[in-house]
XYZ file of C-alpha atoms in Angstrom:
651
model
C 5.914 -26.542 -27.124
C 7.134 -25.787 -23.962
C 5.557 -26.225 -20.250
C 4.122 -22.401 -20.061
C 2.813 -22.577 -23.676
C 0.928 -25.834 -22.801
C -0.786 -24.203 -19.718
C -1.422 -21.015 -21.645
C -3.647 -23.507 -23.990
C -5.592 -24.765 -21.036
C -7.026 -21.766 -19.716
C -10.736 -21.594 -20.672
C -11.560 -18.040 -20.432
C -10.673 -14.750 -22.748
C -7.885 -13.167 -21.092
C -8.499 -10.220 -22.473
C -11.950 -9.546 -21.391
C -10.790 -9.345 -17.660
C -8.117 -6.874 -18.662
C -9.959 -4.490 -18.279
C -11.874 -5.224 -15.094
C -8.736 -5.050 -13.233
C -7.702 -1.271 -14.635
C -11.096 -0.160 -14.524
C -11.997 0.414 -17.775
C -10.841 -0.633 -21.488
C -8.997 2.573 -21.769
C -6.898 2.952 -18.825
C -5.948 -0.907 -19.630
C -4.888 -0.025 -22.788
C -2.595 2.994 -21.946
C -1.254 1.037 -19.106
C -0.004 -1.853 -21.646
C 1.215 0.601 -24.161
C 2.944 2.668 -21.106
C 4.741 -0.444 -20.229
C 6.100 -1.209 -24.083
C 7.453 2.417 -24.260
C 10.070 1.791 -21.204
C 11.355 -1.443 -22.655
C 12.338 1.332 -25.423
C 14.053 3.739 -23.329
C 17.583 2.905 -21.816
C 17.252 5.804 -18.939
C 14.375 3.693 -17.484
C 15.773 0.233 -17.348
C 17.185 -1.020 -13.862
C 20.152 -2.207 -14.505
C 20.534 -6.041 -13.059
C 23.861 -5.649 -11.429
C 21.849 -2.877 -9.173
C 22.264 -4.666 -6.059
C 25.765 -5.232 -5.985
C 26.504 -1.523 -6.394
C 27.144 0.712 -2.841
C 23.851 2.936 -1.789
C 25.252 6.094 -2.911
C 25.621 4.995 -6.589
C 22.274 3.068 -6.533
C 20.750 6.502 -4.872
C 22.500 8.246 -8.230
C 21.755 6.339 -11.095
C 17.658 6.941 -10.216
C 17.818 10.818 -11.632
C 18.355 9.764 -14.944
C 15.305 7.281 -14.446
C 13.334 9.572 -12.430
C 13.903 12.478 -15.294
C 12.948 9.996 -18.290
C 9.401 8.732 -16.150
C 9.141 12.303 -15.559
C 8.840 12.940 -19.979
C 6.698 9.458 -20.198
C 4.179 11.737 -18.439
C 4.592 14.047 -20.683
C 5.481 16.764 -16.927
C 2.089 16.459 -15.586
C 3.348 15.481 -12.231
C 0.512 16.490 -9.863
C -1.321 13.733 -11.297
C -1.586 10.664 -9.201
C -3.097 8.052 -10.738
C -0.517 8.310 -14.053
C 2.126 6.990 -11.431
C 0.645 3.201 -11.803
C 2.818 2.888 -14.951
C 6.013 4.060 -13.452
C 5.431 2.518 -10.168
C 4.918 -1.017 -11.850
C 8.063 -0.825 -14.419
C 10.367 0.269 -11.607
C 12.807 -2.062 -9.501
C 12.450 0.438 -6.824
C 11.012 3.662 -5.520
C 11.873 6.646 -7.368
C 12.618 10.383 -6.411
C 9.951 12.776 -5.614
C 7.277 10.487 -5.407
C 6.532 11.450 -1.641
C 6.423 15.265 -2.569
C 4.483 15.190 -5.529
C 2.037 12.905 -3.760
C 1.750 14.710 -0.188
C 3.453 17.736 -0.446
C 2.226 19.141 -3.518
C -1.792 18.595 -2.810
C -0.962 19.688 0.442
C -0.249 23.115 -0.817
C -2.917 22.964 -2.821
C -5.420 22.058 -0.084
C -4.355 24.140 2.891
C -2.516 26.985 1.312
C -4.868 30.299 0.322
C -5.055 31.552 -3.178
C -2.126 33.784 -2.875
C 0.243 30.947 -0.697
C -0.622 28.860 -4.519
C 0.600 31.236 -6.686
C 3.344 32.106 -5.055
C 4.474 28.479 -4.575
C 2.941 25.918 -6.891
C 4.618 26.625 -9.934
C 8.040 26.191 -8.468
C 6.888 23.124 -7.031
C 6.019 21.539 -10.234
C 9.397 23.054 -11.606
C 11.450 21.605 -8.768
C 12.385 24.846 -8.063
C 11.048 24.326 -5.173
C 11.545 20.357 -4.194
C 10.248 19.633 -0.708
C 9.488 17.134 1.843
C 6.759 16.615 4.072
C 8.126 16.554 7.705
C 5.604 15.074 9.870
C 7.461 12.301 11.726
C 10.228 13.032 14.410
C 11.458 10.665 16.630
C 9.693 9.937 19.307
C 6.069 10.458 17.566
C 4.752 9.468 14.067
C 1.026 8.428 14.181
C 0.433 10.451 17.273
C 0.203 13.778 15.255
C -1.195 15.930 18.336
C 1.846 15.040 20.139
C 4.896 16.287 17.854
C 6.992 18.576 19.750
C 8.435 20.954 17.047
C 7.666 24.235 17.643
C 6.783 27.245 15.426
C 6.435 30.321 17.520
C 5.059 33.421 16.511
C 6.800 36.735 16.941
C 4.769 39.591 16.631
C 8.091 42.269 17.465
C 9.321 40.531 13.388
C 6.396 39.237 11.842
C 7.875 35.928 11.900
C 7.009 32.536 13.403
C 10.464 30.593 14.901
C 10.864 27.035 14.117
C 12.705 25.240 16.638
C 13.351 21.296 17.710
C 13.149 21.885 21.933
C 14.531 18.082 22.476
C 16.110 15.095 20.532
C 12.594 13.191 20.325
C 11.393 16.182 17.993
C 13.630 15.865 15.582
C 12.096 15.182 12.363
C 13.402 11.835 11.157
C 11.879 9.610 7.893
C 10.583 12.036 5.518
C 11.369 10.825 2.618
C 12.948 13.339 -0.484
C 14.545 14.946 3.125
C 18.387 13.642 3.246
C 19.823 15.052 0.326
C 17.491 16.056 -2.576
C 14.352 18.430 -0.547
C 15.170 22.089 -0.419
C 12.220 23.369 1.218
C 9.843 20.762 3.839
C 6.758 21.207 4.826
C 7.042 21.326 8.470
C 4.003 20.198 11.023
C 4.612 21.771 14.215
C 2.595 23.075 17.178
C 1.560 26.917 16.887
C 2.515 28.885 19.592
C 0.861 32.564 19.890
C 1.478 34.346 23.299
C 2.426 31.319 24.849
C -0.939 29.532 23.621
C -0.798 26.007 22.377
C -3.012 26.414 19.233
C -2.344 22.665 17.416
C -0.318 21.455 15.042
C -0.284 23.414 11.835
C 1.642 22.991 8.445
C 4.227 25.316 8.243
C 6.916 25.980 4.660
C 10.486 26.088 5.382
C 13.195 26.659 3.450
C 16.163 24.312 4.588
C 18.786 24.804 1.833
C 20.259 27.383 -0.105
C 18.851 27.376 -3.633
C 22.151 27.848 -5.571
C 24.540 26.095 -3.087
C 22.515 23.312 -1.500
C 24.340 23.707 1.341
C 22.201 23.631 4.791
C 20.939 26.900 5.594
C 21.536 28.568 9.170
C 20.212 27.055 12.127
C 19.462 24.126 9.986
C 21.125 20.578 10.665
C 19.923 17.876 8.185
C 21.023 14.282 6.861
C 19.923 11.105 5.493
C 19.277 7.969 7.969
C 21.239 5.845 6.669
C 20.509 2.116 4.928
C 17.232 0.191 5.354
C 15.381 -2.957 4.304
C 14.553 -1.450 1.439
C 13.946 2.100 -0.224
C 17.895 1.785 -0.808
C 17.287 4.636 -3.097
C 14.784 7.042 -0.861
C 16.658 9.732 0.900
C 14.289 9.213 4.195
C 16.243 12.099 6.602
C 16.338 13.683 9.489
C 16.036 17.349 10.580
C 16.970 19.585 13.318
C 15.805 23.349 13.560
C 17.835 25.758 16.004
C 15.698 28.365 16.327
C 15.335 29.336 12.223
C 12.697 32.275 11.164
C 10.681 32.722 8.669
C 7.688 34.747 7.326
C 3.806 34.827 8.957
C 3.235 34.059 4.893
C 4.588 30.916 5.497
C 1.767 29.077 7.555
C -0.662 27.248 5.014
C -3.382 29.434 5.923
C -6.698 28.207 4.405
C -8.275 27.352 7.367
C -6.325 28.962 10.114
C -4.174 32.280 10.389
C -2.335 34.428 12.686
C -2.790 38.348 12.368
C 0.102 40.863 12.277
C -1.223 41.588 16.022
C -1.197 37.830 16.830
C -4.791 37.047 16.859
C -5.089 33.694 16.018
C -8.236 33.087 13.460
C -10.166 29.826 12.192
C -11.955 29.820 9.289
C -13.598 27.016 7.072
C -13.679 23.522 8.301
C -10.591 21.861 8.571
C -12.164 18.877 7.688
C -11.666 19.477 4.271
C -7.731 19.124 4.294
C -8.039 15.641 5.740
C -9.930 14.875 2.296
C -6.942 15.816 0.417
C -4.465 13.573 2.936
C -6.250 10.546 1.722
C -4.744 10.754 -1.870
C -1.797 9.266 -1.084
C -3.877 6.332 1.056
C -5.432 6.272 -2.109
C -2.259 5.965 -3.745
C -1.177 3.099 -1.741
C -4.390 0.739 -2.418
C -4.758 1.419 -5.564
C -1.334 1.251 -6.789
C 1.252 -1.005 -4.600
C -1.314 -3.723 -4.393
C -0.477 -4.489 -8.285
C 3.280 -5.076 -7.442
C 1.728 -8.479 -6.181
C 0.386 -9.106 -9.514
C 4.269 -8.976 -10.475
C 5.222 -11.861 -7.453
C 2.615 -13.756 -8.804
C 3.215 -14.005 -11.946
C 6.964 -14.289 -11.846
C 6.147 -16.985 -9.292
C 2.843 -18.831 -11.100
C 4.729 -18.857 -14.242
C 8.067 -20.225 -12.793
C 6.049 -22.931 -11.263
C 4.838 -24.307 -14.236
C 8.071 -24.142 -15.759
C 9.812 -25.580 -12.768
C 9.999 -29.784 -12.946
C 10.274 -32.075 -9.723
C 10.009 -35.693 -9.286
C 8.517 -38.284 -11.244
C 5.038 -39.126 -11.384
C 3.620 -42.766 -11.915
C 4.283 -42.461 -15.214
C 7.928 -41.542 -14.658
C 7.515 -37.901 -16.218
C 8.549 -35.211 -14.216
C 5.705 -32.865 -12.423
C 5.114 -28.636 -12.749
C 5.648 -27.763 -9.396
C 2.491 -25.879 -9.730
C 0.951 -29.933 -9.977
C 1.327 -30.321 -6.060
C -1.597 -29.295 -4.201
C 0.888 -27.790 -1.637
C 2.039 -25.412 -4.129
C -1.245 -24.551 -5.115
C -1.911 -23.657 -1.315
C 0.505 -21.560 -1.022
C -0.004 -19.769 -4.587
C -3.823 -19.617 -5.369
C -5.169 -18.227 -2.105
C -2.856 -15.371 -2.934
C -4.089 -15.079 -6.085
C -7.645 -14.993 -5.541
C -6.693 -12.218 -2.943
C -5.068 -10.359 -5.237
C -8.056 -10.208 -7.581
C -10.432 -8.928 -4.515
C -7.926 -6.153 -3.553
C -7.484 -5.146 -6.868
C -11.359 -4.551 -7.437
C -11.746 -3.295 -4.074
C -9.565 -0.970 -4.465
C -11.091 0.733 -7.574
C -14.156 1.406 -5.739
C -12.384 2.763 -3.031
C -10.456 4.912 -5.343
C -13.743 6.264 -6.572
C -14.848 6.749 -3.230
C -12.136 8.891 -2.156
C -12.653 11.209 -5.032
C -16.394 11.263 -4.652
C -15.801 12.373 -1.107
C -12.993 14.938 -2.236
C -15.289 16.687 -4.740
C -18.128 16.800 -2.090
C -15.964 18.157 0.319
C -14.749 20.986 -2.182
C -18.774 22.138 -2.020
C -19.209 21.511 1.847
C -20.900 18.453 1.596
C -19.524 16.401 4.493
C -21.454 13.164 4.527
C -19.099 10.982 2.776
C -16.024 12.066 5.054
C -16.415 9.354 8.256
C -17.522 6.210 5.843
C -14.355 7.155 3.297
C -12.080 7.316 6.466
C -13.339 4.517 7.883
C -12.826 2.333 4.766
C -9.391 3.697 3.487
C -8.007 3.060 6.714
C -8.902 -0.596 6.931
C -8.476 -0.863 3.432
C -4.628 0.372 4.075
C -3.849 -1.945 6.665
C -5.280 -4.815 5.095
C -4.037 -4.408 1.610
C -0.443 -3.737 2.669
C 0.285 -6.696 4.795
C -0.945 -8.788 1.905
C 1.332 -7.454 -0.583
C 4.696 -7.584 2.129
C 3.274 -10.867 2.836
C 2.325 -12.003 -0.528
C 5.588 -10.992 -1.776
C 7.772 -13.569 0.638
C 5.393 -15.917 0.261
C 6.275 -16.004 -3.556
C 9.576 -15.962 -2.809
C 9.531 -19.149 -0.286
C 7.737 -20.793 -3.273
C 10.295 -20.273 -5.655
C 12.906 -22.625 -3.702
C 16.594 -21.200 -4.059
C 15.956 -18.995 -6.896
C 13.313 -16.963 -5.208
C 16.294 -15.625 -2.655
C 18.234 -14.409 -5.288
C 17.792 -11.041 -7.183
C 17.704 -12.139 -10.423
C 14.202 -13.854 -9.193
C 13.024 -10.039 -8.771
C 10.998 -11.288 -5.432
C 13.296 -9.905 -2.920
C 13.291 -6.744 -4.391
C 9.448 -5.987 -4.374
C 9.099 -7.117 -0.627
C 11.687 -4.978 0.817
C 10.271 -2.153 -1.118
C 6.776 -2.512 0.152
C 7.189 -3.385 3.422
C 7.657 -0.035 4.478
C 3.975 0.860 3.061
C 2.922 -1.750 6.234
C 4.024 1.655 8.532
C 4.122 4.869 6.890
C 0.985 6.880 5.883
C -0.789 5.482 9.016
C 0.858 2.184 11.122
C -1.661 -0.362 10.230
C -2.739 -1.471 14.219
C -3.601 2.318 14.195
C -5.660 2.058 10.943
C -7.437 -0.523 12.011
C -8.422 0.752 15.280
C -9.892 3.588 13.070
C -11.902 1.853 10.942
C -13.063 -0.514 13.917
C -14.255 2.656 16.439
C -16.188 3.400 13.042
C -18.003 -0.255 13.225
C -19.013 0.165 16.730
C -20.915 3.156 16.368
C -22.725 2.327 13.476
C -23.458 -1.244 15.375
C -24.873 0.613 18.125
C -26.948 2.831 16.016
C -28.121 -0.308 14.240
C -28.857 -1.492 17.823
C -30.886 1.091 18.987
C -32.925 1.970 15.482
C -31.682 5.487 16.002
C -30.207 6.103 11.923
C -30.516 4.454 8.907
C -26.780 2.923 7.617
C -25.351 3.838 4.469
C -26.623 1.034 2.258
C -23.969 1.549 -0.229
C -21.050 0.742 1.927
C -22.291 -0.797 5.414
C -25.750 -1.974 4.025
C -25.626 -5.458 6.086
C -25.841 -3.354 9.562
C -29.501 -2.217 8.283
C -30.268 -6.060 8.974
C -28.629 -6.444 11.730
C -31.146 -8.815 13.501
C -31.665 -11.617 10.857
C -27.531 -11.531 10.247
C -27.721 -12.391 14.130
C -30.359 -14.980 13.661
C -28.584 -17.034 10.937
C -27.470 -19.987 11.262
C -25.862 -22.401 8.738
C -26.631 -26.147 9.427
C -25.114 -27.414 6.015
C -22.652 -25.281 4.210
C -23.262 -24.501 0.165
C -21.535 -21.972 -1.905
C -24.508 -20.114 -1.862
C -24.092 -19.245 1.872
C -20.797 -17.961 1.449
C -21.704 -14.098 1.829
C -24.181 -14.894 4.722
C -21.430 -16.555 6.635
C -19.090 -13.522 6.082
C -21.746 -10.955 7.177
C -22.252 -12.916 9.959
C -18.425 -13.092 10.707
C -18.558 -9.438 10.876
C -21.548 -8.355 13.131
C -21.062 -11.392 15.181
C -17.389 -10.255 16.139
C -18.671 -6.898 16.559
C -21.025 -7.503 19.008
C -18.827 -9.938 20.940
C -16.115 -6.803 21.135
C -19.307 -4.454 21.777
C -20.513 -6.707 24.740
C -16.941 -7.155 26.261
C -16.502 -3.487 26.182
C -19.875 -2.650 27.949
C -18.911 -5.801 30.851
C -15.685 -4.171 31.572
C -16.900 -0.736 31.670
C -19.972 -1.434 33.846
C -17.097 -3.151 36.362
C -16.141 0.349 36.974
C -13.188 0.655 34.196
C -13.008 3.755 31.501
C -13.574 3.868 28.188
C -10.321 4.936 27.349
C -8.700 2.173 29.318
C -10.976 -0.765 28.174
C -10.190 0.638 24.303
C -6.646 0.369 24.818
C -5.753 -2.470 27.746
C -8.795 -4.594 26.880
C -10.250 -5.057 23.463
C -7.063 -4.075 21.412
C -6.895 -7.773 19.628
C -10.895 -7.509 19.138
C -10.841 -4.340 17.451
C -8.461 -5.612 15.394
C -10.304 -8.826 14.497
C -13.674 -6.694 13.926
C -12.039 -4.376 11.178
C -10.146 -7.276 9.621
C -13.514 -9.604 9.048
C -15.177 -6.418 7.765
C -12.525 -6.221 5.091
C -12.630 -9.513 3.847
C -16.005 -9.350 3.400
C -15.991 -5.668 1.980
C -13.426 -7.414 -0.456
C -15.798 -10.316 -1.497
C -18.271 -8.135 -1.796
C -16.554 -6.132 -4.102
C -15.338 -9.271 -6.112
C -19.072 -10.194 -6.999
C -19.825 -6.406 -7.688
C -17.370 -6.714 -10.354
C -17.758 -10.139 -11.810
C -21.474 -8.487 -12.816
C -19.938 -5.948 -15.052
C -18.195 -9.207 -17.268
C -19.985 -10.032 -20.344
C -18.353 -13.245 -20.712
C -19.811 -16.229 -19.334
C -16.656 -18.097 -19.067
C -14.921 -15.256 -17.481
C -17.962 -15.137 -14.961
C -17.403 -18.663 -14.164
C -13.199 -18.913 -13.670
C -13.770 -15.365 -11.389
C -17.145 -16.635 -8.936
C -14.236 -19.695 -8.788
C -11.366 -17.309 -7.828
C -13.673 -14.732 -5.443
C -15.614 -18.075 -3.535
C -11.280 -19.613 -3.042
C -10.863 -16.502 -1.860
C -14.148 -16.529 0.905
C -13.384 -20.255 1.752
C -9.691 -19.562 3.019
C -10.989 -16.107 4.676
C -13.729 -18.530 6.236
C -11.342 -21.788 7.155
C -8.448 -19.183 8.435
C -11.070 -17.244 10.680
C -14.172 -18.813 11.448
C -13.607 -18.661 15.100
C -16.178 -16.461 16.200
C -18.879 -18.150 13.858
C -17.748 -21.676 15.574
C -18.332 -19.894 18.834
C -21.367 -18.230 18.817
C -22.741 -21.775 17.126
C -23.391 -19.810 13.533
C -21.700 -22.755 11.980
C -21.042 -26.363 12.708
C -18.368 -28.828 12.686
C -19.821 -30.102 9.480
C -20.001 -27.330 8.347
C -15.840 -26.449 8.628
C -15.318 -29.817 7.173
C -17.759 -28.996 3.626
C -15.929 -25.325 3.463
C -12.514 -27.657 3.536
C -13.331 -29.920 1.096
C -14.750 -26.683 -1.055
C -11.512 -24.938 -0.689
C -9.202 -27.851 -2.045
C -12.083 -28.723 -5.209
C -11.574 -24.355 -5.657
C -8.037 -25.093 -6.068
C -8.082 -27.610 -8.336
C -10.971 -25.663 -10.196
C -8.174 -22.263 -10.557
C -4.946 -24.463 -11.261
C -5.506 -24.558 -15.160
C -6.610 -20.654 -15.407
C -3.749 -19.302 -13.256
C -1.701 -18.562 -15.765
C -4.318 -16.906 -17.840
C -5.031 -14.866 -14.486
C -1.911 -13.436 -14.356
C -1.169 -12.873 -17.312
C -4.795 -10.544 -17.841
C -2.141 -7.464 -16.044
C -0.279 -7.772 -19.247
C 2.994 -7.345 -17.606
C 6.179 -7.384 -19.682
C 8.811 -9.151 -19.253
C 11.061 -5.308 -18.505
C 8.410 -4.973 -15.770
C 8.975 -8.106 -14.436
C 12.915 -7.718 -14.095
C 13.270 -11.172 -13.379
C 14.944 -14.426 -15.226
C 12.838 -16.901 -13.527
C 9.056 -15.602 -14.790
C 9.956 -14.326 -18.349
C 7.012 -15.031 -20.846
C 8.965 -17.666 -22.899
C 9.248 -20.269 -20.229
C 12.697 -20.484 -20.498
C 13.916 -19.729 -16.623
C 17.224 -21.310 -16.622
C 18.942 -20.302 -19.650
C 18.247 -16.705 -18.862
C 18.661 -17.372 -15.143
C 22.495 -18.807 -16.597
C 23.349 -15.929 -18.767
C 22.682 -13.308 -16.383
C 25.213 -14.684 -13.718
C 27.440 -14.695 -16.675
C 26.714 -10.977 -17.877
C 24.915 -8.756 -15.681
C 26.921 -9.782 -12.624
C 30.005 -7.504 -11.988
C 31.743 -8.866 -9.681
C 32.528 -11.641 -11.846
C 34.835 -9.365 -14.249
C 36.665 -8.302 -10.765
C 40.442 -8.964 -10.015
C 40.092 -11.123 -6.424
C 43.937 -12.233 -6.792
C 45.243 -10.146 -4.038
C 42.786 -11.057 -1.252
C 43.213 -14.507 -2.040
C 47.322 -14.105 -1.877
C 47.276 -12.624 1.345
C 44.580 -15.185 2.475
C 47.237 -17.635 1.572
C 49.842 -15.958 4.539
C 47.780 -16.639 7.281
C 49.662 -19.533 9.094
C 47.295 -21.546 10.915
C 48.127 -22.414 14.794
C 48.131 -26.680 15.077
């Protein structure tokens, strides 16, 4: 019996009843595990392990054959976001399309009228029509109100011109843009009789359908090579003044007459709902590619040996507290994003089929929580994924590991779809002005999601003399609405000393924001944790996961308890009972990490990696794939090294 099949026996909890807590339900578990066993089937799927030595073009190619096979797994039904999970956690890296059918395509379905739909959405499904959405340019991404593109109506033609007025507003990043998008969907400022009307969503044909070839007035490219995304086409565009039909502004909720009138209708509102899917998509979705770092690196601790011990028997790695602090932190992190996020997923479509009936109320509280949500979850998967990697010694810098891979692939999540500083400058101008309505009595809070600012005044009279696990969620509450008063107050001094609002917010109180929306997360993700741990009918999988969620709180708590220090919420006793909590915690989740990891039910194809396969055997498959899947070893280096032999060295 090897190392991994020992620890396997010393877990103390039924994997398989937390399965299904981490998909949601016993169903969607299910599919996702049988899913996963139908790729290892199917050869079009399968990233080949000598990916990384081949040039960008070729890796760029071989990804329509995958991207076509994913595309029959789901049997076609490609508007369908949350079927992606599967194919997003079996492949290597990102696939074609994925940006279109996840922006693009509700897009058109949100902000185009009844007649812009039919005339468009079946062709998008088809790839008839296979677009991009071209937001980005330049010189402005989050700043939406400033893009410069232009699309200017002309009411002599019935036509609205699309045109790129200076370098900085040329579209650059969308990905599906550089070689594979034949149409974008362009957001540029509406001009009508020299009127500044906003930016509006505009579709634009930017290649010919039979030739591919740019179309006039169009120039348009790929970006070139990046930290990752090797196989996303992110591009750039230019438009020299190109025309096309008044049809061709989405038009739900604003349109331009033949006459040029220029006429709002509806709330606009309602489109935002339908941007948050793909926010959606990323915390509810990436977040799992840390369950793959985690295993691959949990499981090749165990089965990685150094140094003796007193009884002259080599040590798991995973035996040294210092890998467990690196490690099991993560872990328990990863279990509070991944519950979080299904309740934020269920938030966003709560809020998307009230907003359908012109109910409204949801709108500010789901903004304000994707958005921190977003920021929060992706660093901790960019970060969680290097921090497996540094874990894994040598191996973890090598591809065969499959570490490097998932890091350089999410890291871009950490920027697009909303640069996390901005989100959480979102979510935190959401936090004061529930704080100050808390403050002044003048509306009751949403219990549901911001319940603790309805008690406000005992959260601010708490203090904790001797710490106990018990006090754990009163010490995070009091985290939160202690930094946000501190960043309340210091925003008030300055702007009673005669500065602006506008200049305090963004000179001042930047790094307090930022602090404010971060502790509200990590409690909103404890929270969460215990919400969830309710709905387990196993007692022993109640105990292992209060373990996991309270490691989780106590290295929130020991990594920033600042403000409770400050403000004299806790004492220095206090800090040194939370330490000694957090290292018994670790020692407590040692034994059932393996079991933890192992409840995603991961494959070893999903893995794609020879140092965390299931049998414990990391070497001999590390060994045999240099001597099979690498290429370059069957290459002829003869002449290189002959002519390195001519060189006649000066003495």
């Amino acid at each position: 019996m090897n190392l991994l099949e020992q620890a396997r026996q010393q877990v103390s909890f039924d994997v398989d009843s937390v399965t299904p807590l981490l998909y949601g339900s016993k169903e969607q578990a299910e599919y996702i595990k049988q899913f996963l066993e139908k790729c290892k089937t199917i050869p079009e799927v399968q990233t080949s392990p000598d990916y990384y030595n081949w040039n960008r073009g070729i890796q760029f190619l071989s990804k329509g054959d995958q991207a076509l096979a994913f595309q029959k797994l789901l049997d076609f039904r490609l508007d369908e976001i949350p079927l992606y999970l599967g194919t997003i956690i079996y492949s290597a890296t990102t696939n074609y399309y994925g940006v279109y059918y996840g922006m693009v395509v509700p897009a058109i379905k949100v902000l185009g009228t009844d007649e812009q739909i039919n005339a468009w959405y079946k062709d998008c499904l088809n790839l008839k029509i296979a677009g991009c959405y071209a937001q980005t340019e330049l010189a402005h991404g989050s700043d939406v109100q400033s893009l410069q593109t232009t699309a200017t109506y002309d009411q002599n033609t019935d036509e609205f011109i699309i045109h790129t007025p200076t370098v900085e507003a040329v579209k650059f990043w969308p990905g599906e843009l550089g070689f594979l998008a034949n149409w974008a969907l362009v957001y540029a400022k509406l001009i009508v009789n020299n009127k500044s009307h906003g930016v509006q969503a505009f579709m634009v044909p930017i290649r010919d359908l039979n030739t591919h070839k740019p179309l006039p007035g169009i120039e348009v490219g790929d970006i070139g090579p990046k930290i990752g995304y090797t196989s996303k086409d992110n591009g750039y565009l230019k438009f020299t003044h190109c025309r096309i039909p008044r049809f061709n502004m989405l038009a739900k909720y604003i349109k331009v007459t033949r006459d040029g009138q220029v006429i709002r209708q509806g709330d606009p509102k309602v489109s935002y709902s339908a941007m948050m899917i793909m926010r959606k998509l990323i915390i509810t979705v990436y977040p799992r590619t840390a369950a793959t770092s985690l295993t691959i690196a949990i499981r090749y601790s165990i089965a990685r040996q150094q140094f003796t011990n007193d009884q002259g028997q080599e040590n798991s790695v995973l035996e040294y507290q210092t890998q467990q602090h690196k490690l099991l932190p993560l872990l328990a992190n990863l279990y509070s994003i991944i519950f979080t996020g299904l309740k934020v997923g269920q938030l966003v479509d709560l809020n998307f089929n009230q907003v359908q009936k012109g109910d409204f109320s949801l709108m500010a509280i789901c903004h304000a929580i994707i958005c921190g949500t977003k920021a929060n979850f992706t660093y901790f998967v960019s970060n969680c994924a290097e921090w497996c990697r540094l874990s894994c010694g040598g191996h973890g810098y090598a591809h065969y590991s499959g570490l490097p891979a998932i890091y350089q692939d999410n890291c871009p999540n950490i920027t697009l779809e909303g640069e996390n500083q901005i989100m959480y400058l979102q979510l935190a101008r959401y936090l004061l002005k529930i704080y100050n309505q808390a403050k002044q009595a003048s509306k009751k809070i949403n219990e549901t999601y911001f319940g603790l600012f309805n008690r406000l005044q005992s959260i601010l009279d708490y203090r904790c003399t001797q710490f106990t696990r018990e006090q754990i969620l009163q010490l995070l509450e009091s985290n939160v609405i202690h930094s946000i008063q501190f960043t309340n107050d210091k925003m008030m001094s300055h702007i009673q000393n005669g500065l602006d609002p506008k200049s305090v917010w963004d000179y001042k109180v930047g790094t307090d924001l930022w602090n404010s929306a971060n502790n509200f997360i990590e409690y909103y993700k404890y929270l969460s944790f215990l919400q969830t741990i309710d709905q387990a009918d196993n007692i022993n999988t109640k105990r292992v996961l209060r373990d996991l969620a309270d490691l989780f709180a106590a290295s929130i708590l020991l990594d920033g308890s600042n403000v409770l220090i400050e403000t004299g919420v806790i004492n220095v006793e206090s800090i040194k009972l939370i330490r000694e909590f957090y290292v018994q915690q670790l020692a407590l989740i040692k034994p059932e990490a393996i079991g933890l990891v192992e409840a995603f039910r991961y494959n070893d194809a999903s893995l794609r990696s020879t140092i965390g396969c299931s049998d414990g055997q990391p070497y001999e498959k590390t060994y045999y794939s240099a001597i099979n899947d690498n290429s370059l070893n069957k290459t002829d280096f003869k002449p290189i090294i002959n002519q390195l032999k001519n060189i006649k060295a000066r003495l």
